[in-house]
Amino acid sequence: MSELPPQINAWLVIFIGIWLQAVPFLLLGTIISSALTAFLKPQTLARFLPRHTALAVTVAGLAGIALPACECASVPTTRSLVRAGVPTAAALTFMVASPAINPVVITATAIAYTVNPRMAVARFITGLLAAIGIGLGWIWLGSPLRGVDDGSPGSACEETCGLHDHQPRTMSAMSETFRSELTHDFTQSCGFLVIGAAIAATVKVCVPTAWMQALTTNVLLEAAVLSLLAVIVALCSEADAFMAVSLTSFSPTAQLAFLAIGPVIDVKLMAMEGGAFGAGFLKRFVPLAACCCFVSAIFIGTLIFPS
């Protein structure tokens, strides 16, 4: 039996390595997220938030540390929080903070970046800063969420996509919700992980060194390139650090931008948000979120990873 060509061998090693390292954290994250969706009532968080919206935004951002949730559950969770009385800006802050700075994500980042332990700290600070910035920005730029706090009926997508807010009342119903959420989220996330690992392996093996050097001559350019990549590959935040660390041609600041933007505005999230809240929401939210994440990543990256 003939051996595989060296390039294919290298591609497979990188692809399988990323996938195997990321899957345990992906599974743990989806288990916790599914349990929160099934068993935790939105009113629980609402009771702990201050009445003042700006203060509620800050507390909601910090709540992301204690209540880890996967991006896949972020949209229905946001709907539930707003309907439970949480200010929209605070609910959106929690939506972007929880998948970005929860303990599972930060632990996975620390393990992925054993060669650069500062990345886990940088990711936490960047994610929290960006989430609070998004929440405060929504107070100024935002509008009511369609079908949630604008007085209009819910969208048709709510029924077909499972974006419902009815809390199951029996243990068997909650267990069934947990099982279905876990199966759906883990299967979907694994699919995106395969795509992301394949892209990372292809970049490492196939992209000429001269091209990479041209992209990395300017930190803003390389951060913009990796930000766009994060939006496209749509990796789950529990797994994205294992792809980011493999992009060794890019600076730590650019990798931080990848880690900051991915959990907030990737393609699958934008599709879910657009279906649930409408195109008007995306027109305001996406530029605001992209700006907050990118600026936070550049600022924190420059401080923690000086060139």
PDB file of C-alpha atoms in Angstrom:
ATOM      1  CA  MET A   1       0.000   0.000   0.000  1.00  0.00           C
ATOM      2  CA  SER A   2       1.501   3.321  -1.148  1.00  0.00           C
ATOM      3  CA  GLU A   3       1.923   6.190   1.250  1.00  0.00           C
ATOM      4  CA  LEU A   4      -0.102   9.360   0.914  1.00  0.00           C
ATOM      5  CA  PRO A   5       1.619  12.448  -0.490  1.00  0.00           C
ATOM      6  CA  PRO A   6       3.242  14.627   2.207  1.00  0.00           C
ATOM      7  CA  GLN A   7       0.767  17.485   1.687  1.00  0.00           C
ATOM      8  CA  ILE A   8      -2.222  15.195   2.211  1.00  0.00           C
ATOM      9  CA  ASN A   9      -0.585  13.658   5.282  1.00  0.00           C
ATOM     10  CA  ALA A  10       0.020  17.121   6.734  1.00  0.00           C
ATOM     11  CA  TRP A  11      -3.572  18.167   5.938  1.00  0.00           C
ATOM     12  CA  LEU A  12      -5.000  15.105   7.679  1.00  0.00           C
ATOM     13  CA  VAL A  13      -2.810  15.560  10.756  1.00  0.00           C
ATOM     14  CA  ILE A  14      -3.916  19.185  11.170  1.00  0.00           C
ATOM     15  CA  PHE A  15      -7.585  18.424  10.435  1.00  0.00           C
ATOM     16  CA  ILE A  16      -7.846  15.449  12.800  1.00  0.00           C
ATOM     17  CA  GLY A  17      -5.839  17.225  15.499  1.00  0.00           C
ATOM     18  CA  ILE A  18      -8.146  20.249  15.532  1.00  0.00           C
ATOM     19  CA  TRP A  19     -11.263  18.085  15.490  1.00  0.00           C
ATOM     20  CA  LEU A  20     -10.208  15.724  18.286  1.00  0.00           C
ATOM     21  CA  GLN A  21      -9.032  18.545  20.556  1.00  0.00           C
ATOM     22  CA  ALA A  22     -12.203  20.571  20.085  1.00  0.00           C
ATOM     23  CA  VAL A  23     -14.924  17.896  20.322  1.00  0.00           C
ATOM     24  CA  PRO A  24     -14.797  17.348  24.131  1.00  0.00           C
ATOM     25  CA  PHE A  25     -15.275  21.062  24.796  1.00  0.00           C
ATOM     26  CA  LEU A  26     -17.952  21.251  22.128  1.00  0.00           C
ATOM     27  CA  LEU A  27     -19.863  18.424  23.811  1.00  0.00           C
ATOM     28  CA  LEU A  28     -19.472  19.930  27.291  1.00  0.00           C
ATOM     29  CA  GLY A  29     -20.633  23.331  26.068  1.00  0.00           C
ATOM     30  CA  THR A  30     -23.726  21.966  24.348  1.00  0.00           C
ATOM     31  CA  ILE A  31     -24.632  19.855  27.399  1.00  0.00           C
ATOM     32  CA  ILE A  32     -24.535  22.913  29.663  1.00  0.00           C
ATOM     33  CA  SER A  33     -26.330  25.098  27.143  1.00  0.00           C
ATOM     34  CA  SER A  34     -29.078  22.512  26.601  1.00  0.00           C
ATOM     35  CA  ALA A  35     -29.548  22.101  30.348  1.00  0.00           C
ATOM     36  CA  LEU A  36     -29.949  25.859  30.769  1.00  0.00           C
ATOM     37  CA  THR A  37     -32.459  25.996  27.935  1.00  0.00           C
ATOM     38  CA  ALA A  38     -34.488  23.144  29.394  1.00  0.00           C
ATOM     39  CA  PHE A  39     -34.361  23.789  33.131  1.00  0.00           C
ATOM     40  CA  LEU A  40     -33.593  27.467  33.798  1.00  0.00           C
ATOM     41  CA  LYS A  41     -36.461  29.949  33.704  1.00  0.00           C
ATOM     42  CA  PRO A  42     -35.672  33.352  32.135  1.00  0.00           C
ATOM     43  CA  GLN A  43     -37.363  35.061  35.089  1.00  0.00           C
ATOM     44  CA  THR A  44     -34.478  33.832  37.282  1.00  0.00           C
ATOM     45  CA  LEU A  45     -31.978  36.101  35.530  1.00  0.00           C
ATOM     46  CA  ALA A  46     -34.501  38.923  35.239  1.00  0.00           C
ATOM     47  CA  ARG A  47     -34.842  39.104  39.027  1.00  0.00           C
ATOM     48  CA  PHE A  48     -31.121  39.769  39.483  1.00  0.00           C
ATOM     49  CA  LEU A  49     -30.832  42.629  36.979  1.00  0.00           C
ATOM     50  CA  PRO A  50     -30.961  46.278  38.117  1.00  0.00           C
ATOM     51  CA  ARG A  51     -33.838  48.411  36.879  1.00  0.00           C
ATOM     52  CA  HIS A  52     -31.486  50.972  35.343  1.00  0.00           C
ATOM     53  CA  THR A  53     -30.780  49.796  31.782  1.00  0.00           C
ATOM     54  CA  ALA A  54     -27.096  50.774  31.672  1.00  0.00           C
ATOM     55  CA  LEU A  55     -26.416  48.953  34.952  1.00  0.00           C
ATOM     56  CA  ALA A  56     -28.468  45.973  33.737  1.00  0.00           C
ATOM     57  CA  VAL A  57     -26.227  45.789  30.644  1.00  0.00           C
ATOM     58  CA  THR A  58     -23.102  45.518  32.810  1.00  0.00           C
ATOM     59  CA  VAL A  59     -24.621  42.877  35.097  1.00  0.00           C
ATOM     60  CA  ALA A  60     -25.910  40.896  32.094  1.00  0.00           C
ATOM     61  CA  GLY A  61     -22.415  40.901  30.622  1.00  0.00           C
ATOM     62  CA  LEU A  62     -20.959  39.550  33.849  1.00  0.00           C
ATOM     63  CA  ALA A  63     -23.761  36.951  34.022  1.00  0.00           C
ATOM     64  CA  GLY A  64     -22.261  35.395  30.923  1.00  0.00           C
ATOM     65  CA  ILE A  65     -19.465  34.115  33.154  1.00  0.00           C
ATOM     66  CA  ALA A  66     -21.802  32.148  35.397  1.00  0.00           C
ATOM     67  CA  LEU A  67     -24.372  30.997  32.830  1.00  0.00           C
ATOM     68  CA  PRO A  68     -22.537  29.417  29.892  1.00  0.00           C
ATOM     69  CA  ALA A  69     -24.634  29.036  26.756  1.00  0.00           C
ATOM     70  CA  CYS A  70     -23.813  27.999  23.216  1.00  0.00           C
ATOM     71  CA  GLU A  71     -24.473  30.405  20.332  1.00  0.00           C
ATOM     72  CA  CYS A  72     -27.093  27.988  19.033  1.00  0.00           C
ATOM     73  CA  ALA A  73     -29.302  28.735  22.050  1.00  0.00           C
ATOM     74  CA  SER A  74     -28.625  32.467  22.160  1.00  0.00           C
ATOM     75  CA  VAL A  75     -31.525  33.684  20.016  1.00  0.00           C
ATOM     76  CA  PRO A  76     -34.346  31.823  21.785  1.00  0.00           C
ATOM     77  CA  THR A  77     -32.759  32.715  25.118  1.00  0.00           C
ATOM     78  CA  THR A  78     -32.813  36.391  24.163  1.00  0.00           C
ATOM     79  CA  ARG A  79     -36.486  36.212  23.227  1.00  0.00           C
ATOM     80  CA  SER A  80     -37.293  34.572  26.541  1.00  0.00           C
ATOM     81  CA  LEU A  81     -35.349  37.139  28.547  1.00  0.00           C
ATOM     82  CA  VAL A  82     -37.044  40.099  26.860  1.00  0.00           C
ATOM     83  CA  ARG A  83     -40.489  38.565  27.378  1.00  0.00           C
ATOM     84  CA  ALA A  84     -39.572  37.998  31.038  1.00  0.00           C
ATOM     85  CA  GLY A  85     -39.024  41.738  31.444  1.00  0.00           C
ATOM     86  CA  VAL A  86     -35.276  42.077  30.822  1.00  0.00           C
ATOM     87  CA  PRO A  87     -34.412  45.291  28.889  1.00  0.00           C
ATOM     88  CA  THR A  88     -33.583  44.487  25.273  1.00  0.00           C
ATOM     89  CA  ALA A  89     -30.092  45.975  25.544  1.00  0.00           C
ATOM     90  CA  ALA A  90     -29.314  43.785  28.569  1.00  0.00           C
ATOM     91  CA  ALA A  91     -30.737  40.662  26.891  1.00  0.00           C
ATOM     92  CA  LEU A  92     -28.559  41.274  23.835  1.00  0.00           C
ATOM     93  CA  THR A  93     -25.542  41.790  26.086  1.00  0.00           C
ATOM     94  CA  PHE A  94     -26.127  38.411  27.693  1.00  0.00           C
ATOM     95  CA  MET A  95     -26.684  36.886  24.233  1.00  0.00           C
ATOM     96  CA  VAL A  96     -23.196  37.861  23.060  1.00  0.00           C
ATOM     97  CA  ALA A  97     -21.350  37.580  26.395  1.00  0.00           C
ATOM     98  CA  SER A  98     -22.383  34.074  27.401  1.00  0.00           C
ATOM     99  CA  PRO A  99     -20.893  32.169  24.435  1.00  0.00           C
ATOM    100  CA  ALA A 100     -17.814  34.427  24.400  1.00  0.00           C
ATOM    101  CA  ILE A 101     -16.587  34.456  28.013  1.00  0.00           C
ATOM    102  CA  ASN A 102     -18.119  31.478  29.807  1.00  0.00           C
ATOM    103  CA  PRO A 103     -15.779  29.151  31.755  1.00  0.00           C
ATOM    104  CA  VAL A 104     -15.932  26.340  29.182  1.00  0.00           C
ATOM    105  CA  VAL A 105     -14.823  28.670  26.381  1.00  0.00           C
ATOM    106  CA  ILE A 106     -12.061  30.309  28.404  1.00  0.00           C
ATOM    107  CA  THR A 107     -10.781  26.911  29.601  1.00  0.00           C
ATOM    108  CA  ALA A 108     -10.770  25.584  26.041  1.00  0.00           C
ATOM    109  CA  THR A 109      -8.879  28.683  24.929  1.00  0.00           C
ATOM    110  CA  ALA A 110      -6.300  28.255  27.700  1.00  0.00           C
ATOM    111  CA  ILE A 111      -5.736  24.616  26.713  1.00  0.00           C
ATOM    112  CA  ALA A 112      -5.495  25.453  23.014  1.00  0.00           C
ATOM    113  CA  TYR A 113      -3.045  28.290  23.733  1.00  0.00           C
ATOM    114  CA  THR A 114      -0.650  26.551  26.124  1.00  0.00           C
ATOM    115  CA  VAL A 115       2.159  28.244  24.166  1.00  0.00           C
ATOM    116  CA  ASN A 116       0.560  31.667  24.772  1.00  0.00           C
ATOM    117  CA  PRO A 117      -1.417  31.632  28.056  1.00  0.00           C
ATOM    118  CA  ARG A 118      -2.212  35.343  27.786  1.00  0.00           C
ATOM    119  CA  MET A 119      -4.711  34.623  25.008  1.00  0.00           C
ATOM    120  CA  ALA A 120      -7.318  33.259  27.439  1.00  0.00           C
ATOM    121  CA  VAL A 121      -7.102  36.450  29.507  1.00  0.00           C
ATOM    122  CA  ALA A 122      -7.193  38.597  26.381  1.00  0.00           C
ATOM    123  CA  ARG A 123     -10.244  36.754  25.091  1.00  0.00           C
ATOM    124  CA  PHE A 124     -12.127  37.179  28.346  1.00  0.00           C
ATOM    125  CA  ILE A 125     -11.449  40.919  28.591  1.00  0.00           C
ATOM    126  CA  THR A 126     -12.182  41.490  24.894  1.00  0.00           C
ATOM    127  CA  GLY A 127     -15.421  39.512  24.998  1.00  0.00           C
ATOM    128  CA  LEU A 128     -16.715  41.263  28.105  1.00  0.00           C
ATOM    129  CA  LEU A 129     -15.738  44.719  26.810  1.00  0.00           C
ATOM    130  CA  ALA A 130     -17.357  44.065  23.428  1.00  0.00           C
ATOM    131  CA  ALA A 131     -20.562  42.685  24.993  1.00  0.00           C
ATOM    132  CA  ILE A 132     -21.012  45.684  27.269  1.00  0.00           C
ATOM    133  CA  GLY A 133     -20.221  48.008  24.364  1.00  0.00           C
ATOM    134  CA  ILE A 134     -22.899  46.312  22.238  1.00  0.00           C
ATOM    135  CA  GLY A 135     -25.449  46.607  25.027  1.00  0.00           C
ATOM    136  CA  LEU A 136     -24.722  50.271  25.671  1.00  0.00           C
ATOM    137  CA  GLY A 137     -24.707  50.961  21.947  1.00  0.00           C
ATOM    138  CA  TRP A 138     -28.123  49.323  21.571  1.00  0.00           C
ATOM    139  CA  ILE A 139     -29.577  51.766  24.090  1.00  0.00           C
ATOM    140  CA  TRP A 140     -28.666  54.516  21.631  1.00  0.00           C
ATOM    141  CA  LEU A 141     -29.064  52.793  18.231  1.00  0.00           C
ATOM    142  CA  GLY A 142     -31.517  50.014  18.913  1.00  0.00           C
ATOM    143  CA  SER A 143     -35.186  49.462  18.306  1.00  0.00           C
ATOM    144  CA  PRO A 144     -37.770  46.989  19.683  1.00  0.00           C
ATOM    145  CA  LEU A 145     -37.268  43.379  18.639  1.00  0.00           C
ATOM    146  CA  ARG A 146     -39.882  42.310  16.119  1.00  0.00           C
ATOM    147  CA  GLY A 147     -42.479  40.041  17.650  1.00  0.00           C
ATOM    148  CA  VAL A 148     -40.946  40.264  21.123  1.00  0.00           C
ATOM    149  CA  ASP A 149     -41.167  43.724  22.675  1.00  0.00           C
ATOM    150  CA  ASP A 150     -42.869  45.706  19.919  1.00  0.00           C
ATOM    151  CA  GLY A 151     -46.372  44.450  20.611  1.00  0.00           C
ATOM    152  CA  SER A 152     -46.639  42.513  17.345  1.00  0.00           C
ATOM    153  CA  PRO A 153     -47.273  38.761  16.941  1.00  0.00           C
ATOM    154  CA  GLY A 154     -44.294  36.442  16.896  1.00  0.00           C
ATOM    155  CA  SER A 155     -42.682  35.556  13.601  1.00  0.00           C
ATOM    156  CA  ALA A 156     -43.591  32.479  11.612  1.00  0.00           C
ATOM    157  CA  CYS A 157     -40.001  31.290  12.038  1.00  0.00           C
ATOM    158  CA  GLU A 158     -40.648  30.907  15.749  1.00  0.00           C
ATOM    159  CA  GLU A 159     -42.721  27.813  15.130  1.00  0.00           C
ATOM    160  CA  THR A 160     -40.595  26.217  12.441  1.00  0.00           C
ATOM    161  CA  CYS A 161     -37.164  26.867  13.987  1.00  0.00           C
ATOM    162  CA  GLY A 162     -38.038  26.003  17.558  1.00  0.00           C
ATOM    163  CA  LEU A 163     -37.543  29.544  18.845  1.00  0.00           C
ATOM    164  CA  HIS A 164     -40.215  29.270  21.472  1.00  0.00           C
ATOM    165  CA  ASP A 165     -40.433  30.666  24.955  1.00  0.00           C
ATOM    166  CA  HIS A 166     -42.834  28.267  26.652  1.00  0.00           C
ATOM    167  CA  GLN A 167     -41.252  26.709  29.699  1.00  0.00           C
ATOM    168  CA  PRO A 168     -41.985  22.990  30.092  1.00  0.00           C
ATOM    169  CA  ARG A 169     -43.813  22.293  33.316  1.00  0.00           C
ATOM    170  CA  THR A 170     -43.045  18.632  33.913  1.00  0.00           C
ATOM    171  CA  MET A 171     -39.740  16.880  34.438  1.00  0.00           C
ATOM    172  CA  SER A 172     -40.376  14.546  31.499  1.00  0.00           C
ATOM    173  CA  ALA A 173     -41.069  17.504  29.213  1.00  0.00           C
ATOM    174  CA  MET A 174     -37.929  19.293  30.418  1.00  0.00           C
ATOM    175  CA  SER A 175     -35.881  16.125  29.893  1.00  0.00           C
ATOM    176  CA  GLU A 176     -37.222  15.791  26.360  1.00  0.00           C
ATOM    177  CA  THR A 177     -36.364  19.433  25.671  1.00  0.00           C
ATOM    178  CA  PHE A 178     -32.841  18.824  26.981  1.00  0.00           C
ATOM    179  CA  ARG A 179     -32.409  15.756  24.772  1.00  0.00           C
ATOM    180  CA  SER A 180     -33.679  17.420  21.608  1.00  0.00           C
ATOM    181  CA  GLU A 181     -31.643  20.611  22.195  1.00  0.00           C
ATOM    182  CA  LEU A 182     -28.479  18.608  22.873  1.00  0.00           C
ATOM    183  CA  THR A 183     -28.902  16.428  19.780  1.00  0.00           C
ATOM    184  CA  HIS A 184     -29.671  19.367  17.505  1.00  0.00           C
ATOM    185  CA  ASP A 185     -26.964  21.712  18.801  1.00  0.00           C
ATOM    186  CA  PHE A 186     -24.183  19.114  18.986  1.00  0.00           C
ATOM    187  CA  THR A 187     -24.918  17.746  15.505  1.00  0.00           C
ATOM    188  CA  GLN A 188     -25.059  21.225  13.997  1.00  0.00           C
ATOM    189  CA  SER A 189     -21.902  22.365  15.782  1.00  0.00           C
ATOM    190  CA  CYS A 190     -19.964  19.263  14.716  1.00  0.00           C
ATOM    191  CA  GLY A 191     -20.841  20.005  11.110  1.00  0.00           C
ATOM    192  CA  PHE A 192     -19.431  23.524  11.363  1.00  0.00           C
ATOM    193  CA  LEU A 193     -16.378  22.171  13.209  1.00  0.00           C
ATOM    194  CA  VAL A 194     -15.613  19.843  10.290  1.00  0.00           C
ATOM    195  CA  ILE A 195     -15.822  22.771   7.870  1.00  0.00           C
ATOM    196  CA  GLY A 196     -13.674  24.991  10.085  1.00  0.00           C
ATOM    197  CA  ALA A 197     -11.005  22.340  10.658  1.00  0.00           C
ATOM    198  CA  ALA A 198     -10.879  21.630   6.919  1.00  0.00           C
ATOM    199  CA  ILE A 199     -10.426  25.333   6.135  1.00  0.00           C
ATOM    200  CA  ALA A 200      -7.692  25.710   8.764  1.00  0.00           C
ATOM    201  CA  ALA A 201      -5.831  22.664   7.445  1.00  0.00           C
ATOM    202  CA  THR A 202      -6.140  23.913   3.866  1.00  0.00           C
ATOM    203  CA  VAL A 203      -4.812  27.353   4.794  1.00  0.00           C
ATOM    204  CA  LYS A 204      -1.845  25.828   6.611  1.00  0.00           C
ATOM    205  CA  VAL A 205      -0.942  23.411   3.832  1.00  0.00           C
ATOM    206  CA  CYS A 206      -1.971  25.070   0.577  1.00  0.00           C
ATOM    207  CA  VAL A 207      -1.727  28.853   0.912  1.00  0.00           C
ATOM    208  CA  PRO A 208       1.714  30.069  -0.278  1.00  0.00           C
ATOM    209  CA  THR A 209       3.942  31.643   2.342  1.00  0.00           C
ATOM    210  CA  ALA A 210       4.336  34.800   0.230  1.00  0.00           C
ATOM    211  CA  TRP A 211       0.562  35.342   0.308  1.00  0.00           C
ATOM    212  CA  MET A 212       0.470  34.997   4.077  1.00  0.00           C
ATOM    213  CA  GLN A 213       3.352  37.429   4.469  1.00  0.00           C
ATOM    214  CA  ALA A 214       1.518  39.972   2.311  1.00  0.00           C
ATOM    215  CA  LEU A 215      -1.593  39.684   4.497  1.00  0.00           C
ATOM    216  CA  THR A 216       0.305  40.006   7.754  1.00  0.00           C
ATOM    217  CA  THR A 217       2.171  43.210   6.961  1.00  0.00           C
ATOM    218  CA  ASN A 218      -0.538  45.256   8.668  1.00  0.00           C
ATOM    219  CA  VAL A 219      -2.293  44.236  11.887  1.00  0.00           C
ATOM    220  CA  LEU A 220      -5.593  45.843  10.873  1.00  0.00           C
ATOM    221  CA  LEU A 221      -5.588  44.004   7.551  1.00  0.00           C
ATOM    222  CA  GLU A 222      -4.819  40.614   9.027  1.00  0.00           C
ATOM    223  CA  ALA A 223      -7.360  41.129  11.819  1.00  0.00           C
ATOM    224  CA  ALA A 224      -9.978  42.027   9.201  1.00  0.00           C
ATOM    225  CA  VAL A 225      -9.139  38.887   7.200  1.00  0.00           C
ATOM    226  CA  LEU A 226      -9.487  36.607  10.223  1.00  0.00           C
ATOM    227  CA  SER A 227     -12.663  38.401  11.313  1.00  0.00           C
ATOM    228  CA  LEU A 228     -14.215  37.654   7.923  1.00  0.00           C
ATOM    229  CA  LEU A 229     -13.031  34.050   8.195  1.00  0.00           C
ATOM    230  CA  ALA A 230     -14.690  33.736  11.613  1.00  0.00           C
ATOM    231  CA  VAL A 231     -17.992  34.969  10.195  1.00  0.00           C
ATOM    232  CA  ILE A 232     -17.847  32.446   7.345  1.00  0.00           C
ATOM    233  CA  VAL A 233     -16.737  29.266   9.136  1.00  0.00           C
ATOM    234  CA  ALA A 234     -19.258  29.789  11.978  1.00  0.00           C
ATOM    235  CA  LEU A 235     -17.473  27.632  14.545  1.00  0.00           C
ATOM    236  CA  CYS A 236     -18.927  27.094  18.001  1.00  0.00           C
ATOM    237  CA  SER A 237     -17.080  29.185  20.579  1.00  0.00           C
ATOM    238  CA  GLU A 238     -16.070  26.078  22.547  1.00  0.00           C
ATOM    239  CA  ALA A 239     -14.073  24.904  19.520  1.00  0.00           C
ATOM    240  CA  ASP A 240     -12.856  28.007  17.678  1.00  0.00           C
ATOM    241  CA  ALA A 241      -9.645  28.471  19.704  1.00  0.00           C
ATOM    242  CA  PHE A 242      -8.277  25.197  18.332  1.00  0.00           C
ATOM    243  CA  MET A 243      -8.627  26.582  14.816  1.00  0.00           C
ATOM    244  CA  ALA A 244      -7.324  30.045  15.698  1.00  0.00           C
ATOM    245  CA  VAL A 245      -4.146  28.712  17.308  1.00  0.00           C
ATOM    246  CA  SER A 246      -3.346  26.777  14.136  1.00  0.00           C
ATOM    247  CA  LEU A 247      -3.229  30.024  12.120  1.00  0.00           C
ATOM    248  CA  THR A 248       0.347  30.686  13.166  1.00  0.00           C
ATOM    249  CA  SER A 249       1.092  33.001  10.242  1.00  0.00           C
ATOM    250  CA  PHE A 250      -1.198  35.606  11.801  1.00  0.00           C
ATOM    251  CA  SER A 251      -0.409  37.705  14.859  1.00  0.00           C
ATOM    252  CA  PRO A 252      -2.019  37.028  18.255  1.00  0.00           C
ATOM    253  CA  THR A 253      -4.026  40.250  17.861  1.00  0.00           C
ATOM    254  CA  ALA A 254      -5.498  39.015  14.575  1.00  0.00           C
ATOM    255  CA  GLN A 255      -6.284  35.647  16.181  1.00  0.00           C
ATOM    256  CA  LEU A 256      -7.979  37.518  19.026  1.00  0.00           C
ATOM    257  CA  ALA A 257     -10.195  39.308  16.496  1.00  0.00           C
ATOM    258  CA  PHE A 258     -11.166  35.898  15.105  1.00  0.00           C
ATOM    259  CA  LEU A 259     -12.111  34.712  18.603  1.00  0.00           C
ATOM    260  CA  ALA A 260     -14.018  37.907  19.423  1.00  0.00           C
ATOM    261  CA  ILE A 261     -16.231  38.161  16.335  1.00  0.00           C
ATOM    262  CA  GLY A 262     -17.042  34.493  15.722  1.00  0.00           C
ATOM    263  CA  PRO A 263     -19.384  33.953  18.709  1.00  0.00           C
ATOM    264  CA  VAL A 264     -21.303  37.161  17.942  1.00  0.00           C
ATOM    265  CA  ILE A 265     -22.022  37.535  14.211  1.00  0.00           C
ATOM    266  CA  ASP A 266     -21.206  34.417  12.210  1.00  0.00           C
ATOM    267  CA  VAL A 267     -23.406  33.346   9.288  1.00  0.00           C
ATOM    268  CA  LYS A 268     -25.533  30.878  11.213  1.00  0.00           C
ATOM    269  CA  LEU A 269     -26.245  33.409  13.955  1.00  0.00           C
ATOM    270  CA  MET A 270     -27.185  36.103  11.456  1.00  0.00           C
ATOM    271  CA  ALA A 271     -29.583  33.683   9.771  1.00  0.00           C
ATOM    272  CA  MET A 272     -31.219  32.839  13.104  1.00  0.00           C
ATOM    273  CA  GLU A 273     -31.402  36.481  14.198  1.00  0.00           C
ATOM    274  CA  GLY A 274     -32.776  37.658  10.872  1.00  0.00           C
ATOM    275  CA  GLY A 275     -35.472  34.997  10.927  1.00  0.00           C
ATOM    276  CA  ALA A 276     -36.439  35.745  14.512  1.00  0.00           C
ATOM    277  CA  PHE A 277     -36.098  39.520  14.726  1.00  0.00           C
ATOM    278  CA  GLY A 278     -36.207  40.709  11.114  1.00  0.00           C
ATOM    279  CA  ALA A 279     -33.880  42.405   8.661  1.00  0.00           C
ATOM    280  CA  GLY A 280     -34.198  45.710  10.500  1.00  0.00           C
ATOM    281  CA  PHE A 281     -32.541  44.163  13.541  1.00  0.00           C
ATOM    282  CA  LEU A 282     -29.603  42.897  11.476  1.00  0.00           C
ATOM    283  CA  LYS A 283     -29.068  46.296   9.857  1.00  0.00           C
ATOM    284  CA  ARG A 284     -28.483  47.814  13.291  1.00  0.00           C
ATOM    285  CA  PHE A 285     -26.999  44.914  15.222  1.00  0.00           C
ATOM    286  CA  VAL A 286     -24.384  43.560  12.790  1.00  0.00           C
ATOM    287  CA  PRO A 287     -22.473  46.847  12.223  1.00  0.00           C
ATOM    288  CA  LEU A 288     -22.656  47.668  15.941  1.00  0.00           C
ATOM    289  CA  ALA A 289     -21.440  44.217  17.003  1.00  0.00           C
ATOM    290  CA  ALA A 290     -18.706  44.063  14.355  1.00  0.00           C
ATOM    291  CA  CYS A 291     -17.382  47.481  15.355  1.00  0.00           C
ATOM    292  CA  CYS A 292     -17.403  46.710  19.104  1.00  0.00           C
ATOM    293  CA  CYS A 293     -15.724  43.304  18.677  1.00  0.00           C
ATOM    294  CA  PHE A 294     -13.099  44.516  16.206  1.00  0.00           C
ATOM    295  CA  VAL A 295     -12.155  47.645  18.167  1.00  0.00           C
ATOM    296  CA  SER A 296     -12.051  45.717  21.460  1.00  0.00           C
ATOM    297  CA  ALA A 297      -9.826  43.031  19.930  1.00  0.00           C
ATOM    298  CA  ILE A 298      -7.391  45.547  18.445  1.00  0.00           C
ATOM    299  CA  PHE A 299      -7.273  47.572  21.664  1.00  0.00           C
ATOM    300  CA  ILE A 300      -6.797  44.620  24.032  1.00  0.00           C
ATOM    301  CA  GLY A 301      -4.523  42.805  21.589  1.00  0.00           C
ATOM    302  CA  THR A 302      -2.244  45.827  21.318  1.00  0.00           C
ATOM    303  CA  LEU A 303      -2.035  46.061  25.107  1.00  0.00           C
ATOM    304  CA  ILE A 304      -1.469  42.367  25.834  1.00  0.00           C
ATOM    305  CA  PHE A 305       0.496  41.377  22.716  1.00  0.00           C
ATOM    306  CA  PRO A 306       2.721  44.378  21.932  1.00  0.00           C
ATOM    307  CA  SER A 307       4.771  43.843  18.794  1.00  0.00           C
TER     308      SER A 307
END
